[in-house]
Amino acid sequence: MLCSLALLLCGMCTRAQSLSSLNLDTLVQREADSMLLRLKLTEKQRETVKSLQQAYYASVLALPATLTVDERTTRFTALVAKRDASLRQALTEAQWAVHQAYMEQRMQATQQAISERRNRHKQQLQNQ
């Protein structure tokens, strides 16, 4: 959930490396707790979310570093789709709608941050 497609596509290798240095149990716990509050999950749903996220991150970290960007993008997209399909089954329609709105907001914020970073980089290059 915290990893948006745009962020991972622009720095998948770096993100995977930073993920591997994190305590994944802590990351998954934080995400489950965040969703618990945001979506008012039941305890069973929270445990399901934790399980789905654990499997998702394990799959992301298992992607070989030797993949091309296109191969990595294709595999990552498939992993996200699989996780989202499982998550959709675990949530009510209302919870899923709230989750989708939240993820869309995060995606837009990530895209804006990427654009701002690119613009700053271009500006730095022009100032040299």
Rosetta silent file (secondary structure, phi, psi, omega in degrees, C-alpha in Angstrom):
SEQUENCE: MLCSLALLLCGMCTRAQSLSSLNLDTLVQREADSMLLRLKLTEKQRETVKSLQQAYYASVLALPATLTVDERTTRFTALVAKRDASLRQALTEAQWAVHQAYMEQRMQATQQAISERRNRHKQQLQNQ
SCORE:     score description
SCORE:     0.000 S_00000001
   1 L     0.000  -42.777  179.755    0.000    0.000    0.000 S_00000001
   2 L   -72.086  -19.901 -178.655    2.742    2.376    0.858 S_00000001
   3 L   -95.439  107.203  178.631    4.555    1.462   -2.344 S_00000001
   4 L   -86.962  156.226 -179.169    2.886    3.098   -5.267 S_00000001
   5 H   -57.955  -44.648 -177.796    3.412    1.910   -8.796 S_00000001
   6 H   -62.402  -42.238 -179.610    4.922    5.193   -9.932 S_00000001
   7 H   -64.544  -44.275 -178.887    7.466    5.251   -7.134 S_00000001
   8 H   -70.515  -33.332  179.604    8.541    1.686   -7.723 S_00000001
   9 H   -67.599  -32.223 -178.356    8.699    2.112  -11.478 S_00000001
  10 H   -85.543  -15.492 -179.817   11.091    5.033  -11.194 S_00000001
  11 H  -155.062   49.242 -174.311   13.306    3.340   -8.647 S_00000001
  12 H   -59.280  -44.145 -177.937   12.387   -0.296   -8.266 S_00000001
  13 H   -63.527  -45.884 -179.932   15.884   -1.527   -7.567 S_00000001
  14 H   -62.726  -42.644 -179.335   16.518    1.180   -4.992 S_00000001
  15 H   -64.445  -44.562  179.910   13.114    0.588   -3.394 S_00000001
  16 H   -62.486  -39.447  178.589   13.627   -3.164   -3.217 S_00000001
  17 H   -66.079  -41.142 -179.741   17.030   -2.642   -1.623 S_00000001
  18 H   -70.697  -33.540  175.557   15.614   -0.226    0.940 S_00000001
  19 H   -62.501  -41.161 -177.077   12.734   -2.619    1.615 S_00000001
  20 H   -67.545  -23.679  178.973   15.152   -5.439    2.297 S_00000001
  21 H   -85.157  -12.464  177.901   16.926   -3.313    4.889 S_00000001
  22 L   -83.200  161.417  170.053   13.656   -2.612    6.716 S_00000001
  23 L   -83.024  105.386 -174.961   12.043   -4.862    9.199 S_00000001
  24 H   -63.163  -33.106  177.720    9.237   -6.154    6.978 S_00000001
  25 H   -60.738  -40.777  178.635    7.191   -7.322    9.939 S_00000001
  26 H   -66.444  -43.728  178.780    7.162   -3.762   11.241 S_00000001
  27 H   -60.306  -48.711 -179.620    6.247   -2.359    7.836 S_00000001
  28 H   -62.676  -40.712  178.954    3.416   -4.851    7.365 S_00000001
  29 H   -61.347  -44.263  179.462    2.195   -4.191   10.927 S_00000001
  30 H   -63.153  -42.835  179.849    2.119   -0.428   10.302 S_00000001
  31 H   -64.543  -43.284  179.470    0.208   -0.844    7.049 S_00000001
  32 H   -63.539  -41.220  178.572   -2.324   -3.182    8.657 S_00000001
  33 H   -65.285  -40.530  178.033   -2.781   -0.764   11.563 S_00000001
  34 H   -61.935  -45.899  178.919   -3.204    2.142    9.156 S_00000001
  35 H   -67.254  -35.491  177.679   -5.835    0.255    7.175 S_00000001
  36 H   -56.114  -46.474 -179.587   -7.507   -0.866   10.410 S_00000001
  37 H   -72.625  -46.591 -175.238   -8.056    2.763   11.349 S_00000001
  38 H   -67.747  -38.370 -174.005   -8.794    4.127    7.880 S_00000001
  39 H  -107.740   -1.162 -178.536  -11.172    1.344    6.814 S_00000001
  40 L    55.294   54.249 -178.338  -12.447    0.218   10.209 S_00000001
  41 L   -70.862  152.291  168.539  -11.352   -3.365    9.568 S_00000001
  42 L   -77.356  167.072  178.691  -12.439   -6.298   11.656 S_00000001
  43 H   -63.053  -37.255  178.446   -9.680   -8.252   13.377 S_00000001
  44 H   -64.147  -43.725  178.137  -10.090  -11.035   10.801 S_00000001
  45 H   -63.111  -39.968  179.136   -9.745   -8.531    7.949 S_00000001
  46 H   -61.097  -43.440  178.924   -6.672   -7.018    9.618 S_00000001
  47 H   -65.613  -37.963  177.540   -5.004  -10.432    9.813 S_00000001
  48 H   -64.171  -44.049  178.518   -5.891  -11.082    6.159 S_00000001
  49 H   -60.784  -44.345  178.887   -4.380   -7.728    5.146 S_00000001
  50 H   -59.180  -44.227 -179.487   -1.205   -8.533    7.082 S_00000001
  51 H   -64.247  -44.331  179.138   -0.942  -11.896    5.340 S_00000001
  52 H   -62.921  -43.490 -179.241   -1.534  -10.385    1.885 S_00000001
  53 H   -67.398  -39.201  178.546    1.022   -7.642    2.459 S_00000001
  54 H   -60.741  -46.100  179.673    3.622  -10.082    3.770 S_00000001
  55 H   -65.323  -39.899  179.787    3.221  -12.244    0.658 S_00000001
  56 H   -61.249  -51.158 -178.757    3.285   -9.172   -1.599 S_00000001
  57 H   -65.447  -36.875  176.841    6.530   -7.803   -0.174 S_00000001
  58 H   -60.814  -41.005  178.792    8.162  -11.227   -0.234 S_00000001
  59 H   -67.037  -41.384  178.498    7.289  -11.455   -3.937 S_00000001
  60 H   -62.782  -44.910 -178.958    8.598   -7.949   -4.662 S_00000001
  61 H   -69.195  -22.857 -179.736   11.858   -8.679   -2.891 S_00000001
  62 H   -81.200   -8.984  177.842   12.182  -11.981   -4.743 S_00000001
  63 L   -61.972  128.424 -178.989   12.254  -10.244   -8.134 S_00000001
  64 L   -64.512  139.978  179.067   15.694  -10.866   -9.626 S_00000001
  65 L   -67.532  -16.292 -176.728   17.893   -7.792   -9.886 S_00000001
  66 L   -83.296   -3.450 -179.839   18.886   -8.890  -13.390 S_00000001
  67 L   -66.906  147.155  172.853   15.448   -8.175  -14.881 S_00000001
  68 L   -72.700  166.601  179.127   15.137   -5.429  -17.458 S_00000001
  69 H   -58.997  -43.090 -179.744   12.953   -2.467  -16.593 S_00000001
  70 H   -63.621  -43.058  178.464   10.196   -3.800  -18.865 S_00000001
  71 H   -64.569  -42.846  179.782   10.339   -7.271  -17.300 S_00000001
  72 H   -64.122  -42.058  178.869   10.355   -5.813  -13.804 S_00000001
  73 H   -62.081  -45.306 -179.751    7.428   -3.541  -14.658 S_00000001
  74 H   -61.594  -46.503 -179.213    5.427   -6.450  -16.070 S_00000001
  75 H   -67.710  -41.211  179.241    6.071   -8.646  -13.050 S_00000001
  76 H   -63.192  -43.184  178.436    5.437   -5.854  -10.593 S_00000001
  77 H   -59.123  -41.414  177.893    2.158   -4.975  -12.288 S_00000001
  78 H   -64.899  -39.953  178.163    1.081   -8.619  -12.024 S_00000001
  79 H   -63.931  -43.135  178.966    2.003   -8.709   -8.316 S_00000001
  80 H   -63.742  -43.796  179.931    0.019   -5.552   -7.621 S_00000001
  81 H   -62.145  -42.075  179.020   -2.993   -6.897   -9.541 S_00000001
  82 H   -64.136  -45.578  179.251   -2.871  -10.172   -7.620 S_00000001
  83 H   -63.103  -44.120 -178.884   -2.604   -8.389   -4.271 S_00000001
  84 H   -64.776  -38.356  178.015   -5.397   -5.977   -5.145 S_00000001
  85 H   -63.521  -42.136  178.405   -7.720   -8.796   -6.269 S_00000001
  86 H   -67.471  -40.550  179.005   -7.155  -10.618   -2.989 S_00000001
  87 H   -64.224  -40.469 -179.980   -7.584   -7.425   -1.012 S_00000001
  88 H   -61.600  -36.890  178.008  -10.816   -6.621   -2.814 S_00000001
  89 H   -68.023  -30.944 -176.459  -12.214  -10.011   -1.780 S_00000001
  90 H   -80.794  -19.865 -176.083  -11.258   -9.363    1.857 S_00000001
  91 L  -104.321  158.068  171.339  -12.930   -5.939    2.032 S_00000001
  92 L   -74.990  167.153  178.914  -16.532   -4.814    1.788 S_00000001
  93 H   -60.480  -40.764 -179.659  -17.498   -2.705   -1.231 S_00000001
  94 H   -65.341  -42.740  178.036  -17.540    0.440    0.914 S_00000001
  95 H   -63.515  -41.306  179.857  -14.094   -0.341    2.355 S_00000001
  96 H   -63.023  -41.336  179.397  -12.739   -1.050   -1.122 S_00000001
  97 H   -62.350  -43.278  178.250  -14.079    2.284   -2.419 S_00000001
  98 H   -64.211  -42.995  179.582  -12.406    4.155    0.455 S_00000001
  99 H   -62.382  -44.966  179.851   -9.182    2.247   -0.118 S_00000001
 100 H   -62.256  -41.405  178.285   -9.209    2.992   -3.859 S_00000001
 101 H   -62.993  -41.841  178.082   -9.784    6.711   -3.222 S_00000001
 102 H   -62.706  -45.672 -178.932   -6.875    6.723   -0.762 S_00000001
 103 H   -66.031  -36.508  176.896   -4.592    4.920   -3.207 S_00000001
 104 H   -63.858  -42.159  177.548   -5.542    7.313   -6.016 S_00000001
 105 H   -62.180  -43.121  178.355   -4.682   10.257   -3.775 S_00000001
 106 H   -63.606  -41.353  179.778   -1.331    8.644   -2.928 S_00000001
 107 H   -61.965  -44.782  179.357   -0.624    7.969   -6.612 S_00000001
 108 H   -64.044  -41.209  178.643   -1.293   11.601   -7.515 S_00000001
 109 H   -64.286  -39.399  179.255    0.897   12.833   -4.659 S_00000001
 110 H   -66.221  -44.552  178.935    3.676   10.478   -5.757 S_00000001
 111 H   -62.715  -38.396  177.902    3.427   11.605   -9.377 S_00000001
 112 H   -65.504  -42.782  179.298    3.538   15.234   -8.279 S_00000001
 113 H   -63.416  -40.118  178.344    6.612   14.573   -6.125 S_00000001
 114 H   -64.037  -44.493  178.874    8.331   12.802   -9.040 S_00000001
 115 H   -61.705  -43.558  179.487    7.530   15.717  -11.369 S_00000001
 116 H   -63.463  -40.071  178.833    8.826   18.236   -8.855 S_00000001
 117 H   -64.338  -43.775  178.528   12.025   16.222   -8.409 S_00000001
 118 H   -62.505  -42.441  179.602   12.540   16.027  -12.182 S_00000001
 119 H   -63.514  -41.612  177.425   11.912   19.755  -12.535 S_00000001
 120 H   -63.116  -40.449  179.583   14.434   20.545   -9.781 S_00000001
 121 H   -64.175  -45.363  177.422   16.963   18.282  -11.471 S_00000001
 122 H   -59.562  -42.276 -179.724   16.398   19.976  -14.846 S_00000001
 123 H   -63.783  -40.747  178.169   16.752   23.371  -13.171 S_00000001
 124 H   -63.430  -40.805  178.675   20.018   22.306  -11.535 S_00000001
 125 H   -64.817  -38.961  179.311   21.356   21.106  -14.880 S_00000001
 126 H   -68.906  -31.820 -178.583   20.420   24.400  -16.524 S_00000001
 127 H   -78.466   -9.170 -178.122   22.103   26.390  -13.758 S_00000001
 128 L   -80.191    0.000    0.000   25.430   24.599  -14.239 S_00000001
